[in-house]
Coordinates of C-alpha atoms and ligand atoms in Angstrom, one line a residue:
M1 CA -18.8 -11.1 -9.5
T2 CA -15.9 -13.4 -9.9
P3 CA -13.7 -14.2 -6.9
E4 CA -10.1 -13.1 -6.6
T5 CA -8.3 -14.6 -9.6
P6 CA -5.4 -17.0 -8.9
D7 CA -2.3 -16.9 -11.2
A8 CA -4.2 -18.7 -14.0
T9 CA -1.7 -17.4 -16.6
G10 CA 1.4 -18.4 -14.7
L11 CA 2.8 -14.9 -15.4
D12 CA 3.3 -13.6 -11.8
A13 CA 6.9 -14.8 -11.6
V14 CA 8.2 -13.7 -14.9
S15 CA 10.9 -11.0 -14.7
S16 CA 9.8 -9.2 -17.9
L17 CA 6.2 -9.2 -19.1
Q18 CA 5.0 -8.0 -22.5
V19 CA 1.4 -6.9 -23.2
T20 CA -0.1 -6.0 -26.5
G21 CA -2.3 -2.9 -27.0
A22 CA -5.7 -4.4 -27.0
G23 CA -8.3 -1.8 -26.1
P24 CA -10.8 -1.2 -23.4
A25 CA -11.0 -2.9 -20.0
R26 CA -14.5 -4.3 -19.5
G27 CA -16.0 -6.4 -16.8
S28 CA -16.4 -7.0 -13.1
L29 CA -13.9 -8.2 -10.6
R30 CA -12.9 -8.5 -7.0
V31 CA -9.4 -7.3 -6.1
P32 CA -7.2 -8.8 -3.3
G33 CA -7.8 -8.2 0.3
D34 CA -6.6 -4.8 1.5
K35 CA -2.9 -4.9 2.1
S36 CA -2.8 -2.3 4.9
I37 CA -5.7 -3.9 6.8
S38 CA -4.2 -7.4 6.3
H39 CA -0.9 -6.4 8.0
R40 CA -2.7 -4.9 10.9
A41 CA -5.1 -7.8 11.3
A42 CA -2.1 -10.2 11.5
L43 CA -0.1 -8.0 14.0
L44 CA -3.1 -7.2 16.3
A45 CA -4.1 -10.8 16.2
A46 CA -0.6 -11.7 17.4
I47 CA -0.7 -9.2 20.2
A48 CA -4.3 -10.1 21.3
H49 CA -5.1 -12.8 23.8
G50 CA -7.1 -15.7 22.4
P51 CA -7.9 -16.7 18.8
T52 CA -8.6 -14.4 15.9
A53 CA -10.1 -15.7 12.6
I54 CA -9.2 -13.6 9.6
S55 CA -10.8 -13.9 6.2
G56 CA -10.1 -12.0 3.0
L57 CA -6.3 -11.6 3.7
S58 CA -4.1 -10.3 1.0
R59 CA -2.2 -13.2 -0.5
G60 CA 0.6 -10.9 -1.7
Q61 CA 4.2 -11.6 -0.5
D62 CA 4.2 -8.5 1.7
V63 CA 1.5 -9.8 4.0
T64 CA 2.9 -13.4 3.9
H65 CA 6.1 -11.9 5.4
T66 CA 4.1 -10.4 8.2
L67 CA 2.3 -13.7 8.9
R68 CA 5.7 -15.5 9.0
A69 CA 7.1 -12.8 11.2
I70 CA 4.4 -13.2 13.9
E71 CA 5.1 -17.0 14.0
R72 CA 8.6 -16.1 15.2
F73 CA 7.1 -14.6 18.3
G74 CA 5.6 -18.0 19.3
V75 CA 2.2 -17.1 17.8
T76 CA 0.4 -20.0 16.0
V77 CA -0.8 -19.2 12.5
T78 CA -3.0 -21.8 10.8
D79 CA -3.5 -21.1 7.1
A80 CA -7.1 -22.2 6.2
G81 CA -6.6 -21.4 2.5
E82 CA -8.4 -18.8 0.3
G83 CA -7.1 -15.9 2.4
R84 CA -8.4 -17.3 5.7
A85 CA -6.1 -17.7 8.7
Q86 CA -6.5 -18.6 12.3
V87 CA -4.1 -16.7 14.6
E88 CA -3.6 -17.7 18.3
G89 CA -2.0 -14.9 20.3
P90 CA -0.6 -13.5 22.4
I91 CA 3.1 -13.0 21.6
R92 CA 5.1 -15.4 23.8
H93 CA 8.7 -14.3 23.5
E94 CA 11.1 -12.1 21.5
P95 CA 11.5 -13.3 17.9
D96 CA 13.6 -16.4 17.7
E97 CA 14.9 -15.5 14.2
V98 CA 15.7 -12.4 12.1
L99 CA 12.4 -11.0 10.8
D100 CA 12.5 -10.7 7.0
H101 CA 9.9 -8.3 5.7
G102 CA 10.8 -8.7 2.0
N103 CA 9.7 -5.5 0.2
A104 CA 7.1 -4.4 2.8
G105 CA 7.6 -1.0 4.3
T106 CA 4.3 -1.3 6.2
G107 CA 5.3 -4.7 7.5
I108 CA 8.7 -3.7 8.8
R109 CA 7.6 -0.4 10.3
L110 CA 4.5 -1.7 12.1
T111 CA 6.3 -4.7 13.3
A112 CA 9.1 -2.5 14.7
G113 CA 6.4 -0.8 16.8
V114 CA 5.4 -4.2 18.2
C115 CA 9.0 -5.2 18.8
A116 CA 9.6 -2.0 20.8
G117 CA 7.0 -3.1 23.2
I118 CA 8.5 -6.6 23.8
D119 CA 11.2 -7.3 26.4
G120 CA 14.1 -8.6 24.4
I121 CA 16.0 -8.2 21.1
S122 CA 14.4 -8.1 17.6
V123 CA 16.3 -7.9 14.3
L124 CA 14.3 -6.8 11.3
T125 CA 15.4 -6.7 7.7
G126 CA 14.1 -6.8 4.1
D127 CA 15.1 -6.9 0.5
R128 CA 17.5 -4.6 -1.2
Y129 CA 14.8 -2.0 -1.9
L130 CA 13.5 -2.0 1.6
R131 CA 16.9 -1.8 3.1
R132 CA 17.3 1.6 1.4
R133 CA 14.2 3.1 2.8
P134 CA 14.2 5.5 5.8
M135 CA 13.7 4.0 9.2
D136 CA 14.6 7.1 11.3
R137 CA 11.0 8.2 11.1
I138 CA 10.0 5.3 13.3
A139 CA 13.3 5.0 15.2
E140 CA 13.1 8.5 16.6
P141 CA 9.7 8.2 18.3
L142 CA 10.3 4.6 19.5
R143 CA 13.6 5.8 21.1
A144 CA 11.7 8.6 22.7
M145 CA 9.4 6.0 24.3
G146 CA 12.4 4.2 25.7
A147 CA 13.3 1.5 23.1
T148 CA 16.9 1.1 21.9
V149 CA 16.9 1.2 18.1
D150 CA 20.0 0.7 16.1
G151 CA 20.9 -0.1 12.5
R152 CA 23.1 0.9 9.6
E153 CA 23.8 4.6 9.4
G154 CA 22.8 5.1 13.0
G155 CA 19.5 3.3 12.8
R156 CA 18.4 5.0 9.7
L157 CA 18.3 1.9 7.5
A158 CA 17.5 -1.8 8.0
P159 CA 18.7 -4.2 9.3
L160 CA 17.3 -2.7 12.4
V161 CA 18.1 -4.0 15.9
I162 CA 15.5 -3.2 18.6
R163 CA 15.8 -3.7 22.3
G164 CA 12.3 -3.2 23.6
G165 CA 10.3 -3.1 26.8
G166 CA 9.8 -0.7 29.6
L167 CA 8.2 2.0 27.4
T168 CA 6.6 5.3 28.4
G169 CA 3.8 6.8 26.4
I170 CA 4.6 10.0 24.5
T171 CA 2.9 12.8 22.6
Y172 CA 4.4 12.8 19.1
A173 CA 3.9 15.0 16.1
P174 CA 5.5 13.1 13.1
P175 CA 7.3 15.5 10.7
V176 CA 5.8 13.5 7.7
A177 CA 2.2 12.5 7.2
S178 CA 2.5 8.8 7.6
A179 CA 0.1 6.1 8.7
Q180 CA 3.0 3.8 9.1
V181 CA 4.7 6.1 11.7
K182 CA 1.4 6.7 13.5
S183 CA 0.8 3.0 13.6
A184 CA 4.2 2.0 14.8
V185 CA 3.9 4.5 17.7
L186 CA 0.4 3.4 18.6
L187 CA 1.4 -0.3 18.6
A188 CA 4.3 0.4 20.9
G189 CA 2.0 2.5 23.1
L190 CA -0.1 -0.6 23.8
S191 CA 2.4 -1.8 26.3
A192 CA 3.7 1.6 27.5
T193 CA 3.1 3.2 30.8
G194 CA 0.5 6.0 30.4
P195 CA -1.3 7.2 27.2
T196 CA 0.3 7.7 23.8
T197 CA -0.8 10.5 21.5
V198 CA 0.0 11.1 17.8
E199 CA -0.8 14.5 16.2
E200 CA -0.7 14.4 12.4
I201 CA 0.0 17.3 10.0
H202 CA -2.4 15.8 7.5
P203 CA -4.8 13.0 8.5
T204 CA -3.8 9.6 7.2
R205 CA -5.6 6.2 6.8
R206 CA -7.1 5.1 10.1
H207 CA -6.9 1.3 9.9
T208 CA -4.9 0.9 13.1
E209 CA -7.3 3.1 15.1
E210 CA -10.3 1.3 13.7
M211 CA -8.9 -2.2 14.2
L212 CA -7.7 -1.5 17.7
L213 CA -11.3 -0.8 18.6
E214 CA -12.3 -4.1 17.1
F215 CA -9.8 -5.8 19.4
G216 CA -11.1 -4.0 22.5
G217 CA -8.3 -1.4 22.5
R218 CA -9.0 2.0 24.1
V219 CA -8.3 4.6 21.4
R220 CA -9.8 8.0 20.7
V221 CA -9.7 10.0 17.5
D222 CA -10.2 13.7 17.6
G223 CA -9.5 15.3 14.2
N224 CA -5.8 14.9 13.5
R225 CA -5.1 13.7 17.0
V226 CA -5.3 10.1 18.2
T227 CA -4.8 9.0 21.8
L228 CA -4.3 5.4 23.0
E229 CA -4.6 4.1 26.5
P230 CA -2.3 1.0 27.1
G231 CA -4.0 -2.3 27.7
E232 CA -4.6 -5.9 26.6
L233 CA -6.3 -6.7 23.4
T234 CA -8.7 -9.6 22.9
G235 CA -8.9 -11.8 19.8
T236 CA -11.8 -11.3 17.4
D237 CA -13.0 -12.1 13.9
I238 CA -11.8 -9.9 11.1
A239 CA -13.1 -9.8 7.5
V240 CA -10.6 -7.9 5.3
P241 CA -12.4 -6.0 2.5
G242 CA -11.0 -5.4 -1.0
D243 CA -8.1 -3.0 -1.5
P244 CA -9.1 0.3 -3.0
S245 CA -5.5 1.0 -4.1
Q246 CA -5.7 -2.1 -6.3
A247 CA -9.1 -1.1 -7.6
A248 CA -7.5 2.3 -8.7
F249 CA -5.6 0.4 -11.5
W250 CA -8.9 -0.9 -12.9
A251 CA -10.6 2.5 -12.5
V252 CA -7.9 4.1 -14.7
A253 CA -7.9 1.1 -17.0
A254 CA -11.6 1.7 -17.7
L255 CA -10.9 5.4 -18.4
L256 CA -8.1 4.8 -20.8
A257 CA -10.0 3.6 -23.9
D258 CA -13.4 4.2 -25.4
Q259 CA -16.1 1.7 -24.3
G260 CA -14.1 0.9 -21.1
E261 CA -16.3 -0.1 -18.1
V262 CA -15.2 -1.8 -14.9
T263 CA -17.0 -2.7 -11.7
V264 CA -15.1 -3.7 -8.6
D265 CA -17.0 -4.7 -5.5
N266 CA -16.4 -5.4 -1.8
L267 CA -13.9 -2.4 -1.3
Y268 CA -13.0 -0.8 2.0
P269 CA -15.2 2.3 2.1
G270 CA -13.6 4.1 5.1
F271 CA -11.5 7.1 5.6
G272 CA -8.4 8.0 3.6
R273 CA -8.3 5.3 0.9
S274 CA -10.7 6.3 -1.9
D275 CA -9.7 9.9 -2.5
F276 CA -8.6 8.8 -6.0
V277 CA -12.3 8.6 -6.8
G278 CA -12.6 12.3 -6.1
V279 CA -9.5 13.2 -8.1
L280 CA -10.8 11.3 -11.1
E281 CA -14.2 13.0 -10.7
R282 CA -12.3 16.4 -10.7
M283 CA -10.7 15.2 -14.0
G284 CA -14.2 14.6 -15.5
A285 CA -14.4 10.8 -15.0
D286 CA -17.7 9.0 -15.0
I287 CA -17.1 7.2 -11.7
D288 CA -19.3 6.1 -8.8
F289 CA -18.2 4.7 -5.5
D290 CA -21.1 3.4 -3.4
L291 CA -19.9 3.8 0.2
A292 CA -22.7 1.6 1.5
T293 CA -21.7 -1.4 -0.6
G294 CA -18.1 -0.7 -1.4
T295 CA -18.8 -1.0 -5.1
L296 CA -16.9 1.1 -7.6
V297 CA -18.2 1.6 -11.2
V298 CA -16.1 3.5 -13.8
R299 CA -16.9 4.2 -17.4
A300 CA -14.6 5.6 -20.2
S301 CA -14.6 9.4 -20.1
R302 CA -12.7 12.3 -21.6
L303 CA -10.4 13.5 -18.9
R304 CA -9.0 17.0 -18.2
A305 CA -5.9 17.9 -16.3
V306 CA -5.9 18.4 -12.5
E307 CA -3.8 20.2 -9.9
L308 CA -2.8 18.0 -6.9
T309 CA -1.1 19.6 -3.9
A310 CA 0.2 18.6 -0.4
E311 CA -3.3 18.5 1.0
D312 CA -4.3 15.8 -1.6
I313 CA -1.3 13.5 -1.3
P314 CA -2.0 11.6 2.0
G315 CA -5.3 10.4 0.6
I316 CA -3.8 9.2 -2.8
V317 CA -0.3 8.4 -1.6
D318 CA -0.3 5.0 -3.4
E319 CA -2.3 6.1 -6.4
V320 CA -0.1 8.8 -7.7
P321 CA 1.6 6.6 -10.4
V322 CA -1.8 5.4 -11.9
L323 CA -3.3 8.9 -11.5
A324 CA -0.3 10.3 -13.4
M325 CA -1.1 7.8 -16.2
A326 CA -4.7 9.2 -16.3
A327 CA -3.2 12.7 -16.5
A328 CA -1.0 11.5 -19.4
V329 CA -4.2 11.1 -21.5
A330 CA -6.0 14.1 -20.1
D331 CA -6.5 17.4 -21.9
G332 CA -4.0 20.0 -20.5
M333 CA -1.2 20.2 -18.0
T334 CA -1.4 18.3 -14.7
V335 CA 0.7 19.7 -11.8
I336 CA 1.5 17.5 -8.9
S337 CA 3.3 19.0 -5.9
G338 CA 3.8 18.3 -2.2
A339 CA 4.6 14.7 -2.9
Q340 CA 8.2 14.6 -1.9
D341 CA 7.7 11.5 0.4
L342 CA 7.0 9.5 -2.8
R343 CA 10.8 9.5 -3.2
A344 CA 10.9 7.2 -0.2
K345 CA 8.4 4.5 -1.4
E346 CA 9.1 1.1 -2.9
S347 CA 11.0 3.1 -5.5
D348 CA 11.7 6.8 -5.9
R349 CA 8.2 7.1 -7.2
I350 CA 8.6 10.6 -8.6
A351 CA 11.5 9.5 -10.7
S352 CA 10.1 6.1 -11.6
T353 CA 6.7 7.5 -12.5
A354 CA 8.2 10.2 -14.7
A355 CA 10.5 7.6 -16.4
M356 CA 7.5 5.4 -17.0
L357 CA 5.5 8.2 -18.6
R358 CA 8.5 9.1 -20.8
A359 CA 8.7 5.5 -22.0
F360 CA 5.1 5.9 -23.3
G361 CA 6.1 9.1 -25.1
V362 CA 4.6 11.5 -22.6
R363 CA 6.2 14.9 -21.9
V364 CA 6.8 15.2 -18.2
T365 CA 9.0 17.4 -16.1
E366 CA 10.1 16.1 -12.7
T367 CA 10.2 18.6 -9.8
E368 CA 11.7 18.0 -6.3
D369 CA 8.2 17.3 -4.9
G370 CA 6.2 16.2 -7.8
M371 CA 5.9 16.5 -11.6
V372 CA 4.2 18.4 -14.4
I373 CA 2.5 16.1 -17.0
E374 CA 1.5 17.3 -20.5
G375 CA -1.5 15.3 -21.6
T376 CA -1.3 13.6 -25.0
A377 CA -3.9 12.1 -27.4
R378 CA -1.9 8.9 -27.9
L379 CA 0.5 6.8 -25.9
R380 CA 3.4 5.0 -27.6
A381 CA 4.2 1.5 -26.6
G382 CA 7.5 1.3 -24.8
R383 CA 9.8 -0.5 -22.4
V384 CA 9.3 0.3 -18.7
D385 CA 11.5 -0.5 -15.7
S386 CA 9.4 -1.1 -12.6
H387 CA 12.5 -0.3 -10.4
G388 CA 11.2 -3.1 -8.2
D389 CA 7.9 -1.2 -7.6
H390 CA 4.7 -3.2 -8.0
R391 CA 2.6 0.0 -8.6
I392 CA 4.8 1.2 -11.5
A393 CA 4.6 -2.3 -13.0
M394 CA 0.8 -2.5 -12.8
T395 CA 0.3 1.1 -14.1
A396 CA 2.5 0.3 -17.1
A397 CA 0.6 -2.9 -17.8
V398 CA -2.7 -1.2 -17.7
A399 CA -1.5 1.6 -20.0
G400 CA 0.2 -0.9 -22.4
A401 CA -3.0 -3.0 -22.7
C402 CA -5.6 -0.3 -22.9
A403 CA -4.0 2.8 -24.4
A404 CA -0.8 2.1 -26.4
E405 CA -0.5 0.6 -29.8
G406 CA 2.1 -2.2 -30.2
I407 CA 4.0 -4.1 -27.6
T408 CA 4.8 -2.8 -24.1
V409 CA 7.5 -4.5 -22.1
I410 CA 7.7 -4.2 -18.3
D411 CA 11.0 -5.2 -16.7
G412 CA 10.8 -6.1 -13.0
W413 CA 7.3 -7.6 -13.4
E414 CA 7.8 -10.0 -10.5
S415 CA 7.4 -7.1 -8.0
V416 CA 3.6 -7.3 -8.6
A417 CA 3.4 -10.5 -6.5
T418 CA 4.2 -8.4 -3.4
S419 CA 0.7 -7.1 -3.5
Y420 CA -1.5 -8.5 -6.3
P421 CA -0.9 -12.2 -7.3
G422 CA -3.0 -12.9 -10.4
F423 CA -2.9 -9.3 -11.7
A424 CA -1.8 -10.5 -15.2
A425 CA -4.7 -13.0 -15.3
D426 CA -7.2 -10.2 -14.4
L427 CA -5.6 -7.9 -17.1
V428 CA -5.9 -10.6 -19.7
R429 CA -9.5 -11.3 -18.8
L430 CA -10.6 -7.7 -18.7
T431 CA -8.8 -6.4 -21.8
G432 CA -8.0 -9.4 -23.9
T433 CA -4.4 -8.4 -24.1
A434 CA -1.9 -11.0 -25.2
A435 CA 0.4 -11.1 -22.2
A436 CA 3.5 -13.2 -22.3
P437 CA 7.0 -13.4 -20.9
A438 CA 9.3 -11.0 -22.7
A439 CA 13.0 -11.4 -23.6
Ligands
S3P1 C1 0.5 2.5 4.5 C2 0.8 3.8 4.6 C3 1.4 4.6 3.5 C4 1.3 3.8 2.2 C5 1.6 2.4 2.3 C6 0.7 1.7 3.3 C7 -0.1 1.8 5.7 O1 2.8 4.8 3.8 O2 2.1 4.5 1.2 O3 1.5 1.7 1.0 O4 -0.6 0.7 5.6 O5 0.0 2.4 6.8 P1 3.3 6.0 4.7 O6 2.8 5.8 6.0 O7 4.8 5.9 4.6 O8 2.8 7.2 4.0

């Protein structure tokens, strides 16, 4: 296995990238540290008393923003290189600066939960894409716990201003299935009076619950219901595994062209993150995910259409664009529904995924809560706008390199650095595509 690839090509920062249709993706790789787990490791290490050593951190900009944010609370972060960091908690004071979370929805929403628990004022903001994303989903429960949350449009949108402290635990049933909302409420609950319970409509990723236990937190999961008792956390050592959502790009890459075969190791094997494997299996993929080792092996396969509904979405919430690309080359008509929350992601992911597929010559009909994709035998190279969304950019790059003849151009390529520095280098190594800056 090769280690995480740095930006050997120097292509991470280009605003438009072109790739040539090259053929199958073949080889082994290790993807960046899991982004969701990295955010939580940084925040819990900041809250906890005593040192925490973290290894395998995502080196994407999203997590870097969270690491910078916790420093503003008086927490010392020592970067030991290669994704290793030493964090010395606990939080000492309200943030002494505006917290800039860049493009990171997870970063701002989880940090808001932390801020709600701190006596004092916090101001949180992000880039132009993040400032458009809904924040009422966290503002409402945090207000119910006793925090004051204000912002543009009545606290709906960042910049957010939070006056925290003096919270009371609540029982909350979020109207959307969202691990970010669940996590914000639980993080606030750590310093509340009395227990905090979150009841989910569909179960979502459990990283916060799992990691709270690692830091000595008192948390109980019972089906869709999680209950936290307030209390102090203690620093510990955290090894962040590889990010299954990033591996999903390589899984689909392997499937897009004859002779494709990709192995990704060291992936997080736990609940709620690898449902894309089951979806690809339903589509007929030759795919194996070893839960004991976290190793994923995928081989080129003929794919058939699939139906994805509201029940499926929380487990594949970040993989819909790349699964839609798999559906684009599958036999038959794929129907995706119950995915309306995708309109509130880094981009309106229903619109941007549909536009991306059309750029490759695929027939797709957008619906309010999903899309209908007509599988085709051949993709046409095209020009794709990422709309500032890393997952659209990476999906288009994989399709352009593995399944389209000619030159595909991706505008807004720089968004990839939010989560996967070195993606272009990995793409070149696995597919042989001639990737270059585009005009
Ligand atoms: C995440 C939860 C999901 C996901 C995001 C990461 C997390 O968002 O889309 O990329 O780390 O908790 P929602 O909670 O908004 O569904």
